[in-house]
mmCIF file of C-alpha atoms in Angstrom:
data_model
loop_
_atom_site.group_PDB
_atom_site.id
_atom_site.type_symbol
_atom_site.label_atom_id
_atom_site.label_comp_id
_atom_site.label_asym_id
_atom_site.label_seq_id
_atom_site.Cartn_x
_atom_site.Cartn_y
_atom_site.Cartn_z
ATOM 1 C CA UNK A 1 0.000 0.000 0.000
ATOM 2 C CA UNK A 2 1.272 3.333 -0.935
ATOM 3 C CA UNK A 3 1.209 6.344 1.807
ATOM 4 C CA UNK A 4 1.092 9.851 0.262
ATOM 5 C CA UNK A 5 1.942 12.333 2.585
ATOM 6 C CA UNK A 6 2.120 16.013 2.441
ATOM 7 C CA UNK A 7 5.403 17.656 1.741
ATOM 8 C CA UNK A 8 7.085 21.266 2.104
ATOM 9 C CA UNK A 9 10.362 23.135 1.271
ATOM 10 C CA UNK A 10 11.500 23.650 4.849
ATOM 11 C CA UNK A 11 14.023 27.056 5.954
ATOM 12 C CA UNK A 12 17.299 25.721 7.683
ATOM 13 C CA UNK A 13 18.407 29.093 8.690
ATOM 14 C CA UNK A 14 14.893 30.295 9.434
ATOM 15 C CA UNK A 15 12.880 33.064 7.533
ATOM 16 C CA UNK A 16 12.432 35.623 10.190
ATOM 17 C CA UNK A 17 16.298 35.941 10.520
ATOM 18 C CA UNK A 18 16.980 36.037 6.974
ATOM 19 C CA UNK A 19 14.292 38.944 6.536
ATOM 20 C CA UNK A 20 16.025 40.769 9.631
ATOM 21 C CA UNK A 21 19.618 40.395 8.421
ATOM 22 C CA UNK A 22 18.549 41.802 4.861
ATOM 23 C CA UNK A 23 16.767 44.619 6.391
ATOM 24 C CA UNK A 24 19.564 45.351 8.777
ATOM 25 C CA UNK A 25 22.434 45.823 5.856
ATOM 26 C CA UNK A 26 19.781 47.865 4.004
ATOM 27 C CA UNK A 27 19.233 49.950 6.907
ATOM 28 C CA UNK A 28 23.582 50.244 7.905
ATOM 29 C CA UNK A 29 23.882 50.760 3.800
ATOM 30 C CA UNK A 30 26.338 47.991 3.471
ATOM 31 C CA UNK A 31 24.792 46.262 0.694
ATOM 32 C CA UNK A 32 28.339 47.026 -0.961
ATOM 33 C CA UNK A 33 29.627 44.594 1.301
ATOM 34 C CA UNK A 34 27.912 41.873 0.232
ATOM 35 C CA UNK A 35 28.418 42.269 -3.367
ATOM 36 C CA UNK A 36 30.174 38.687 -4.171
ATOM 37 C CA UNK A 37 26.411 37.217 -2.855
ATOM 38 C CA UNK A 38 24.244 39.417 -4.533
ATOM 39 C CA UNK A 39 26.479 39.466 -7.380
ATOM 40 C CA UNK A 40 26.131 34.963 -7.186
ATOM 41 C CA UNK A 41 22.271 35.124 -7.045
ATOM 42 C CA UNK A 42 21.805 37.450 -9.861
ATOM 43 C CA UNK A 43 23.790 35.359 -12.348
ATOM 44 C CA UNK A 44 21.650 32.255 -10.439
ATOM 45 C CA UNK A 45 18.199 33.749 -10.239
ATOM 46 C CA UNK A 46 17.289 31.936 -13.642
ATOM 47 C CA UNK A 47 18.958 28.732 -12.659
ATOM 48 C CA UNK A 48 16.948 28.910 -8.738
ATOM 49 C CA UNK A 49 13.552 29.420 -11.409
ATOM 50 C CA UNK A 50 14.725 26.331 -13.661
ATOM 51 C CA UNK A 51 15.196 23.866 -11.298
ATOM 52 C CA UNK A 52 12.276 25.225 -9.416
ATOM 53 C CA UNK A 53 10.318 24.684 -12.950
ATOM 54 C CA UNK A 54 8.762 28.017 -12.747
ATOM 55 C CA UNK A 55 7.309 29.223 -15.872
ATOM 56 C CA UNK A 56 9.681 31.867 -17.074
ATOM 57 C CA UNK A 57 8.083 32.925 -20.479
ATOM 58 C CA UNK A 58 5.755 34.588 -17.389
ATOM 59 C CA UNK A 59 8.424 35.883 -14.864
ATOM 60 C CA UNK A 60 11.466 36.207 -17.270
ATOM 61 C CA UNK A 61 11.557 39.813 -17.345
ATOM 62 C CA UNK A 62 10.687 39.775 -13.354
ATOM 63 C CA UNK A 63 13.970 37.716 -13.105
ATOM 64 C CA UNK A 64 16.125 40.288 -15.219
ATOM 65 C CA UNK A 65 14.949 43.417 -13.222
ATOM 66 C CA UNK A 66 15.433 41.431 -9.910
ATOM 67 C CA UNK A 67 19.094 40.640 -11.097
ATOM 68 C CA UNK A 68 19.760 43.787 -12.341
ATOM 69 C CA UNK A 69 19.106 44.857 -8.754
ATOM 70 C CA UNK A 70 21.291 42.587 -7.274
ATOM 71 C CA UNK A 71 24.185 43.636 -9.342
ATOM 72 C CA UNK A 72 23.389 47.584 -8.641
ATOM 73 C CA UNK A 73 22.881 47.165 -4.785
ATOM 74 C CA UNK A 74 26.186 45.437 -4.738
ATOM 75 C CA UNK A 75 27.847 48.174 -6.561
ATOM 76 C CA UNK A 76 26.186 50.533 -4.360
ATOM 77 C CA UNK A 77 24.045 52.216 -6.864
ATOM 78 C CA UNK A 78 20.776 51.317 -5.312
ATOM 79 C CA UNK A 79 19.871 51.103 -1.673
ATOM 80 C CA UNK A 80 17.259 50.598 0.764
ATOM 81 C CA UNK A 81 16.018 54.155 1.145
ATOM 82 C CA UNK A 82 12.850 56.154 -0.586
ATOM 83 C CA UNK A 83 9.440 55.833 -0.922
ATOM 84 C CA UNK A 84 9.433 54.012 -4.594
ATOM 85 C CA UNK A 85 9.958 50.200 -4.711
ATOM 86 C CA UNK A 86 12.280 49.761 -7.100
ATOM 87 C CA UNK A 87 11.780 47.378 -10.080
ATOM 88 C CA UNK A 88 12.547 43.570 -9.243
ATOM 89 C CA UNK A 89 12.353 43.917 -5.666
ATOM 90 C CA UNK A 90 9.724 41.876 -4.992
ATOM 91 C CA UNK A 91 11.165 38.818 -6.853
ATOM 92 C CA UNK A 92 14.315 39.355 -5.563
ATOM 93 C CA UNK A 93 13.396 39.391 -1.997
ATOM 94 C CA UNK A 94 11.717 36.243 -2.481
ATOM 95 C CA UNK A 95 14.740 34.265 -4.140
ATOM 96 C CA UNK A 96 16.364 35.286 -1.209
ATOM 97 C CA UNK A 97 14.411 34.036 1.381
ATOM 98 C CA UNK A 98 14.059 31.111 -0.442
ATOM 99 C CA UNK A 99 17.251 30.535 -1.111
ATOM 100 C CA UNK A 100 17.734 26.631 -2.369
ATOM 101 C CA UNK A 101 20.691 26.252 -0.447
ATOM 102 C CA UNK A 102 19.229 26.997 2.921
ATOM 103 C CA UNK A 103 15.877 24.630 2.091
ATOM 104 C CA UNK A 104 15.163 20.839 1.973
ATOM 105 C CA UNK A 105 11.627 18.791 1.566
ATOM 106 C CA UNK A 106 10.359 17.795 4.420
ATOM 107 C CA UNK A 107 7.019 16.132 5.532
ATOM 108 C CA UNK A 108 4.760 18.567 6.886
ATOM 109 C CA UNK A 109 3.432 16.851 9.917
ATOM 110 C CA UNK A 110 6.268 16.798 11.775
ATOM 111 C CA UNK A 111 7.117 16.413 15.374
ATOM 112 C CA UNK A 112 10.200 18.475 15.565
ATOM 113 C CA UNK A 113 9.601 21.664 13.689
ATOM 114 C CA UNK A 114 11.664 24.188 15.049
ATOM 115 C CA UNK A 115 8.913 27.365 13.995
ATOM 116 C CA UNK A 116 11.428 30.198 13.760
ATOM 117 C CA UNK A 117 13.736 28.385 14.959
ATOM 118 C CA UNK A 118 17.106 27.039 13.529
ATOM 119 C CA UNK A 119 16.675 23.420 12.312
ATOM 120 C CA UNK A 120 19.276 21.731 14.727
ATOM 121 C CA UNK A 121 18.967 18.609 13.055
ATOM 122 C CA UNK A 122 19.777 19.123 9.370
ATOM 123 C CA UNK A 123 22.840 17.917 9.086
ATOM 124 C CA UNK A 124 21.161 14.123 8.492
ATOM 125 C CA UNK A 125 19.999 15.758 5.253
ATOM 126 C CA UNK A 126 22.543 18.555 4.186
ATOM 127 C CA UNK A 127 25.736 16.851 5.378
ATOM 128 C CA UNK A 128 27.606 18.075 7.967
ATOM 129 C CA UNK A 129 29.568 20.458 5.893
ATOM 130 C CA UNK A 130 26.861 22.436 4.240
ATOM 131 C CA UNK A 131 25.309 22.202 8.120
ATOM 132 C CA UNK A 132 28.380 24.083 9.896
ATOM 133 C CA UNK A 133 28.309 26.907 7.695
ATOM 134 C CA UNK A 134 24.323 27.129 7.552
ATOM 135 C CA UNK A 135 25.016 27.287 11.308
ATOM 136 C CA UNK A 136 27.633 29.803 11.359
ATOM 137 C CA UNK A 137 26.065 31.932 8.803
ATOM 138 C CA UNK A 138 23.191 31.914 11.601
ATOM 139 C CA UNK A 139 25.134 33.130 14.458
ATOM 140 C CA UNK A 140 27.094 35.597 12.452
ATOM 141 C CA UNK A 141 23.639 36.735 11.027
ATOM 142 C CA UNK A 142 22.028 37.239 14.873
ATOM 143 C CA UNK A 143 25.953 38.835 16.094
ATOM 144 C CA UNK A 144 24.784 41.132 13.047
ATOM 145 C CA UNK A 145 21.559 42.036 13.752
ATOM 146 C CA UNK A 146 22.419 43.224 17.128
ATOM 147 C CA UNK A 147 25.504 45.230 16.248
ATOM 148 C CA UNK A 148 28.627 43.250 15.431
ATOM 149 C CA UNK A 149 29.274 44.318 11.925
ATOM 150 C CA UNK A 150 32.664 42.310 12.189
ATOM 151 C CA UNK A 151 31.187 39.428 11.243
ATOM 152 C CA UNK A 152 29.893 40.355 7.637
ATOM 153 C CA UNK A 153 32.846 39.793 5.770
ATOM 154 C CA UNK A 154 32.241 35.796 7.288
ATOM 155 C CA UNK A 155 28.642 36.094 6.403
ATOM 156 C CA UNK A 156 29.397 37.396 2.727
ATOM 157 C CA UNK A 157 31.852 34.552 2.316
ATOM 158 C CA UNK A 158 29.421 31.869 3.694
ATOM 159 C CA UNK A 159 26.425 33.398 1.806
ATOM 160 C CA UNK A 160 28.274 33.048 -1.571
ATOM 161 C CA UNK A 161 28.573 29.442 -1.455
ATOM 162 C CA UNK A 162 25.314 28.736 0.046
ATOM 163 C CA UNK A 163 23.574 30.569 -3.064
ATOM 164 C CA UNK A 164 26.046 28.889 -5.692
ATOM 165 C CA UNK A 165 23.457 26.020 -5.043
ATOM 166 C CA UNK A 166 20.702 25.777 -7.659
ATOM 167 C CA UNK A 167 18.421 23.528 -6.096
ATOM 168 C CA UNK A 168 16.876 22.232 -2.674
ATOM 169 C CA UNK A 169 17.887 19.583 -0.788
ATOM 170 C CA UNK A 170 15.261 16.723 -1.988
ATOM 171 C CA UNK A 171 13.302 14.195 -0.022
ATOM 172 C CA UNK A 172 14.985 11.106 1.143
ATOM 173 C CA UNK A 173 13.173 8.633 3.736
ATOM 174 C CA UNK A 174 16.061 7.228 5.807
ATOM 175 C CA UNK A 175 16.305 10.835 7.191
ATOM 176 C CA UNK A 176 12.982 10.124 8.847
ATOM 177 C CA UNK A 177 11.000 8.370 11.345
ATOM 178 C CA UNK A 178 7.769 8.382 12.269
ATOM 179 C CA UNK A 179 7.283 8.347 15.897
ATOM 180 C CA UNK A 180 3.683 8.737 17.586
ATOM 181 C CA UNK A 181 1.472 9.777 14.462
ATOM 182 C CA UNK A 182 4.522 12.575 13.387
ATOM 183 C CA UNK A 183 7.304 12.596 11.136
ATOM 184 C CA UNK A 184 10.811 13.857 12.814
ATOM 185 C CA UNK A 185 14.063 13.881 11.466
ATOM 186 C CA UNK A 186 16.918 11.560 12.711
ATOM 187 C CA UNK A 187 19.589 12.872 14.589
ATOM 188 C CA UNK A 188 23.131 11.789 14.502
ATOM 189 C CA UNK A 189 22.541 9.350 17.689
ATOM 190 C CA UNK A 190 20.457 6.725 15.902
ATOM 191 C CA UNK A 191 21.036 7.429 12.274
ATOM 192 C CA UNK A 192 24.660 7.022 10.439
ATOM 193 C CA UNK A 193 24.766 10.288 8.594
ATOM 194 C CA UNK A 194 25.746 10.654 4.919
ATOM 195 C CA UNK A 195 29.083 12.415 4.852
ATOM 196 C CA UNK A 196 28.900 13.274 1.032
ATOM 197 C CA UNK A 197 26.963 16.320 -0.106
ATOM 198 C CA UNK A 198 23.948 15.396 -2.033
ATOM 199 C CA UNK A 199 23.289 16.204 -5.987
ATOM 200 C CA UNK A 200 21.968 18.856 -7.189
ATOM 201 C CA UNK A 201 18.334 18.296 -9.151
ATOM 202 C CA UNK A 202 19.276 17.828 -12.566
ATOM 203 C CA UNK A 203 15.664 18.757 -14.106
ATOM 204 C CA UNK A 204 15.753 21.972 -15.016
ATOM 205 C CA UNK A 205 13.688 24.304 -17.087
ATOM 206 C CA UNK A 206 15.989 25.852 -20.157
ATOM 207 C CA UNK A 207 12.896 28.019 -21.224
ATOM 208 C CA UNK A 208 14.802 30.249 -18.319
ATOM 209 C CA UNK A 209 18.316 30.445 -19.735
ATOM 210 C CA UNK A 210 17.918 33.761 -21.710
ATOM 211 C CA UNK A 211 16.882 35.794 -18.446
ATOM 212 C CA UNK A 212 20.111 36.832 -17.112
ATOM 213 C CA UNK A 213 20.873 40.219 -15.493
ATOM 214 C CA UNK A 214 21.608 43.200 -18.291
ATOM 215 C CA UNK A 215 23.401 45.480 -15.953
ATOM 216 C CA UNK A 216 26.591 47.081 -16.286
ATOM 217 C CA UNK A 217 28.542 48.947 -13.460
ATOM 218 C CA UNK A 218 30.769 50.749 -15.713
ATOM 219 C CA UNK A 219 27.547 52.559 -17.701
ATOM 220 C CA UNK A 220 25.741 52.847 -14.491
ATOM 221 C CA UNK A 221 28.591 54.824 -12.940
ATOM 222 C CA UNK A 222 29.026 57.000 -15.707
ATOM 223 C CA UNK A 223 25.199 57.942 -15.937
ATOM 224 C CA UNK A 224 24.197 56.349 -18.706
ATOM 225 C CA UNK A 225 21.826 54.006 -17.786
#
């Protein structure tokens, strides 16, 4: 007998931190010193839609502007002041929460869900490699938040690699057990964790291969764009 169950893309490094870190550099200007992350997920943001099999003959252009934004907040060109939304924000913000590198799928009736929590326990899916420096990005990105700005050269480093990956960490069932009527995930105490990093999806969508980012510093600094 077959047993569907309901599924989710679950946040390692959990949502409400990533929206307070983002709005914290925008508020301390210092999207400049991100700019090897932001510059990673604009030249990805087609490649995050492709795996994802999003329909990009719809959000295409959405994708261009949002990597075009990328590129200019990292060159310091655009920042996180005015009244206007600028063009692409909105897709770009959500690429970022939902970066693939900081999700896997996960059964939604779980046992163990840590809410806004960090998910101690991802390492049986991630590896423990990709785990430490989800981890440490989250500490770094809390030190940040309440006023260590040392730290976000680490953070910038650690981001980079996290977005270089294209898609989320897929569902395998040896990570979990089901325990009183809920799903949890196994911990490192009664499970022999994976040391190898798992593959990247390989399905991806080439209808969004044209929608890279058009921007160019070198015009943009000299005013004509």
């Amino acid at each position: 007998m077959t047993i569907q169950i309901q599924v989710s893309r679950h946040h390692i490094i959990p949502f409400n931190v990533l929206r307070s870190f983002f709005n914290t550099v925008s508020q301390r200007n210092d999207f400049h010193n991100i700019r090897s992350f932001l510059g990673v997920v604009a030249d990805n943001l087609h490649l995050y839609a492709g795996a994802s099999r999003l329909d990009c003959s719809v959000i295409g252009p959405d994708l261009i502007q949002a990597g075009d934004l990328a590129l200019s907040m990292g060159y310091g060109t655009a920042r996180g002041s005015g009244t206007r939304m600028a063009p692409g924000f909105d897709t770009l913000e959500q690429f970022y929460v939902w970066l693939p590198g900081n999700l896997f799928i996960g059964p939604n009736n779980r046992s163990d869900d840590p809410g806004e929590g960090f998910e101690n326990h991802a390492d049986v899916v991630i590896g423990s490699q990709d785990f430490d420096r989800l981890y440490r990005t989250y500490e770094n990105m809390i030190l940040y938040i309440n006023g260590n700005e040392n730290v976000l050269s680490s953070i910038r480093t650690d981001l980079t690699a996290i977005a270089a990956r294209r898609s989320v960490y897929t569902l395998d069932s040896t990570n979990w057990e089901y325990v009183n009527g809920k799903y949890r995930l196994r911990t490192s105490q009664n499970f022999s964790i994976k040391s190898s990093v798992q593959k990247q999806g390989s399905d991806f969508n080439y209808e969004c291969s044209g929608y890279t980012p058009n921007y160019n510093a070198a015009l943009d600094a000299a005013g004509l764009i």
